[in-house]
PDB file of C-alpha atoms in Angstrom:
ATOM      1  CA  MET F 167       0.013  -0.007  -0.046  1.00 89.00           C
ATOM      2  CA  LEU F 168       2.699   2.268   0.819  1.00 88.00           C
ATOM      3  CA  ASP F 169       4.498   1.646  -2.557  1.00 93.00           C
ATOM      4  CA  ASN F 170       1.264   2.291  -4.297  1.00 93.00           C
ATOM      5  CA  GLN F 171       0.732   5.507  -1.957  1.00 93.00           C
ATOM      6  CA  ASP F 172      -2.583   4.043  -0.730  1.00 93.00           C
ATOM      7  CA  PHE F 173      -2.983   6.189   2.432  1.00 91.00           C
ATOM      8  CA  ASP F 174      -6.560   5.428   3.067  1.00 91.00           C
ATOM      9  CA  GLY F 175      -5.811   1.747   2.926  1.00 90.00           C
ATOM     10  CA  ILE F 176      -2.835   2.343   4.960  1.00 89.00           C
ATOM     11  CA  ALA F 177      -5.150   3.825   7.656  1.00 85.00           C
ATOM     12  CA  LYS F 178      -7.732   1.259   7.530  1.00 85.00           C
ATOM     13  CA  VAL F 179      -5.135  -1.523   8.138  1.00 86.00           C
ATOM     14  CA  GLY F 180      -3.002   0.442  10.686  1.00 83.00           C
ATOM     15  CA  ARG F 181      -5.708   0.095  13.309  1.00 79.00           C
ATOM     16  CA  PHE F 182      -5.451  -3.755  13.110  1.00 82.00           C
ATOM     17  CA  GLN F 183      -1.652  -3.453  13.870  1.00 84.00           C
ATOM     18  CA  ASN F 184      -2.060  -1.983  17.207  1.00 82.00           C
ATOM     19  CA  PRO F 185      -4.785  -3.827  19.009  1.00 82.00           C
ATOM     20  CA  THR F 186      -3.956  -2.534  22.425  1.00 86.00           C
ATOM     21  CA  ASP F 187      -4.712   1.292  21.270  1.00 85.00           C
ATOM     22  CA  HIS F 188      -7.234   0.217  18.893  1.00 81.00           C
ATOM     23  CA  PRO F 189      -8.994  -2.870  20.442  1.00 86.00           C
ATOM     24  CA  TYR F 190     -11.332  -4.999  18.147  1.00 84.00           C
ATOM     25  CA  ILE F 191     -12.883  -8.363  18.129  1.00 86.00           C
ATOM     26  CA  GLU F 192     -12.080 -11.239  15.930  1.00 87.00           C
ATOM     27  CA  GLN F 193     -14.390 -13.457  14.634  1.00 91.00           C
ATOM     28  CA  TYR F 194     -13.653 -16.704  12.745  1.00 92.00           C
ATOM     29  CA  GLY F 195     -15.904 -18.664  10.564  1.00 90.00           C
ATOM     30  CA  ALA F 196     -16.252 -22.237   9.004  1.00 87.00           C
ATOM     31  CA  ALA F 197     -18.547 -23.020   6.097  1.00 89.00           C
ATOM     32  CA  GLU F 198     -20.243 -26.007   5.065  1.00 87.00           C
ATOM     33  CA  ILE F 199     -21.292 -26.080   1.128  1.00 87.00           C
ATOM     34  CA  VAL F 200     -23.425 -29.190   0.507  1.00 86.00           C
ATOM     35  CA  SER F 201     -26.198 -30.475  -2.078  1.00 84.00           C
ATOM     36  CA  LYS F 202     -29.445 -31.243  -0.657  1.00 83.00           C
ATOM     37  CA  GLU F 203     -28.950 -34.932  -1.392  1.00 81.00           C
ATOM     38  CA  PHE F 204     -26.169 -35.282   0.832  1.00 81.00           C
ATOM     39  CA  GLU F 205     -27.229 -32.838   3.638  1.00 81.00           C
ATOM     40  CA  CYS F 206     -27.384 -34.235   7.159  1.00 81.00           C
ATOM     41  CA  LEU F 207     -28.636 -31.611   9.293  1.00 77.00           C
ATOM     42  CA  THR F 208     -27.712 -33.764  12.338  1.00 79.00           C
ATOM     43  CA  THR F 209     -24.114 -34.060  11.595  1.00 79.00           C
ATOM     44  CA  SER F 210     -23.911 -30.169  10.729  1.00 78.00           C
ATOM     45  CA  CYS F 211     -25.679 -29.216  14.108  1.00 79.00           C
ATOM     46  CA  SER F 212     -23.486 -31.634  15.936  1.00 80.00           C
ATOM     47  CA  ALA F 213     -20.205 -30.034  14.918  1.00 82.00           C
ATOM     48  CA  ASP F 214     -17.851 -29.719  17.779  1.00 83.00           C
ATOM     49  CA  CYS F 215     -15.232 -27.151  17.970  1.00 82.00           C
ATOM     50  CA  GLN F 216     -13.727 -28.683  21.108  1.00 83.00           C
ATOM     51  CA  ILE F 217     -12.665 -31.768  18.835  1.00 84.00           C
ATOM     52  CA  VAL F 218     -10.482 -30.556  16.304  1.00 84.00           C
ATOM     53  CA  PRO F 219      -7.129 -32.725  14.756  1.00 87.00           C
ATOM     54  CA  VAL F 220      -4.108 -31.101  15.992  1.00 88.00           C
ATOM     55  CA  LYS F 221      -2.731 -31.618  12.358  1.00 90.00           C
ATOM     56  CA  THR F 222      -3.857 -33.100   9.363  1.00 90.00           C
ATOM     57  CA  GLY F 223      -4.421 -36.841   9.593  1.00 89.00           C
ATOM     58  CA  SER F 224      -3.614 -36.808  13.227  1.00 87.00           C
ATOM     59  CA  GLU F 225      -5.915 -38.566  15.789  1.00 89.00           C
ATOM     60  CA  GLU F 226      -4.766 -36.355  18.693  1.00 92.00           C
ATOM     61  CA  VAL F 227      -7.483 -33.536  18.975  1.00 91.00           C
ATOM     62  CA  ALA F 228      -7.619 -30.374  20.918  1.00 91.00           C
ATOM     63  CA  PRO F 229     -10.132 -27.455  21.226  1.00 89.00           C
ATOM     64  CA  HIS F 230     -10.171 -24.869  18.469  1.00 87.00           C
ATOM     65  CA  PRO F 231      -8.077 -22.117  19.603  1.00 87.00           C
ATOM     66  CA  HIS F 232     -10.771 -19.446  18.660  1.00 87.00           C
ATOM     67  CA  ARG F 233     -13.791 -21.691  19.690  1.00 86.00           C
ATOM     68  CA  LYS F 234     -15.425 -18.611  21.604  1.00 89.00           C
ATOM     69  CA  ASN F 235     -15.431 -16.535  18.332  1.00 90.00           C
ATOM     70  CA  LEU F 236     -16.121 -19.221  15.879  1.00 89.00           C
ATOM     71  CA  GLU F 237     -19.432 -19.682  14.107  1.00 90.00           C
ATOM     72  CA  LEU F 238     -20.595 -22.291  11.282  1.00 87.00           C
ATOM     73  CA  ILE F 239     -22.698 -21.463   8.190  1.00 89.00           C
ATOM     74  CA  VAL F 240     -24.325 -23.951   6.314  1.00 87.00           C
ATOM     75  CA  ILE F 241     -25.331 -23.559   2.789  1.00 87.00           C
ATOM     76  CA  SER F 242     -27.278 -26.207   0.863  1.00 87.00           C
ATOM     77  CA  GLY F 243     -29.307 -26.620  -2.151  1.00 87.00           C
ATOM     78  CA  SER F 244     -30.756 -28.767  -4.809  1.00 87.00           C
ATOM     79  CA  GLU F 245     -28.692 -27.433  -7.761  1.00 87.00           C
ATOM     80  CA  LEU F 246     -25.331 -26.471  -6.370  1.00 87.00           C
ATOM     81  CA  MET F 247     -23.721 -28.083  -9.463  1.00 86.00           C
ATOM     82  CA  LYS F 248     -25.483 -26.143 -11.835  1.00 88.00           C
ATOM     83  CA  LEU F 249     -24.346 -23.046  -9.938  1.00 88.00           C
ATOM     84  CA  THR F 250     -20.691 -24.198  -9.965  1.00 88.00           C
ATOM     85  CA  HIS F 251     -20.795 -24.660 -13.637  1.00 91.00           C
ATOM     86  CA  LYS F 252     -22.348 -21.214 -14.297  1.00 92.00           C
ATOM     87  CA  LEU F 253     -19.622 -19.687 -11.995  1.00 90.00           C
ATOM     88  CA  TYR F 254     -16.778 -21.398 -13.899  1.00 93.00           C
ATOM     89  CA  GLU F 255     -18.299 -20.360 -17.213  1.00 93.00           C
ATOM     90  CA  ALA F 256     -18.657 -16.641 -15.835  1.00 93.00           C
ATOM     91  CA  GLY F 257     -15.033 -16.863 -14.902  1.00 91.00           C
ATOM     92  CA  ALA F 258     -13.868 -18.458 -18.224  1.00 91.00           C
ATOM     93  CA  ASP F 259     -15.540 -15.635 -20.098  1.00 87.00           C
ATOM     94  CA  GLU F 260     -13.709 -13.031 -18.104  1.00 84.00           C
ATOM     95  CA  ALA F 261     -10.327 -14.631 -18.740  1.00 70.00           C
TER      96      ALA F 261
END
């Protein structure tokens, strides 16, 4: 931003570089996007941020470090593949 002389951008980002003088709340999120045919509300609603693998493939678990500020959003629909194809087509047309 400095190289591009984006002083408005610098001012916006600056407050996040000094949380002591400019406190803010960090929010974290997870998303599940699933077709209606594979949707299982029981599984989605029972998601537990207390049981998170310590690293990929590990059986060792620990609570999510930001579990107090973590939210889950579930997006489901019956025609998500149609949407996916349309998005890829739109992206290809722009390229």
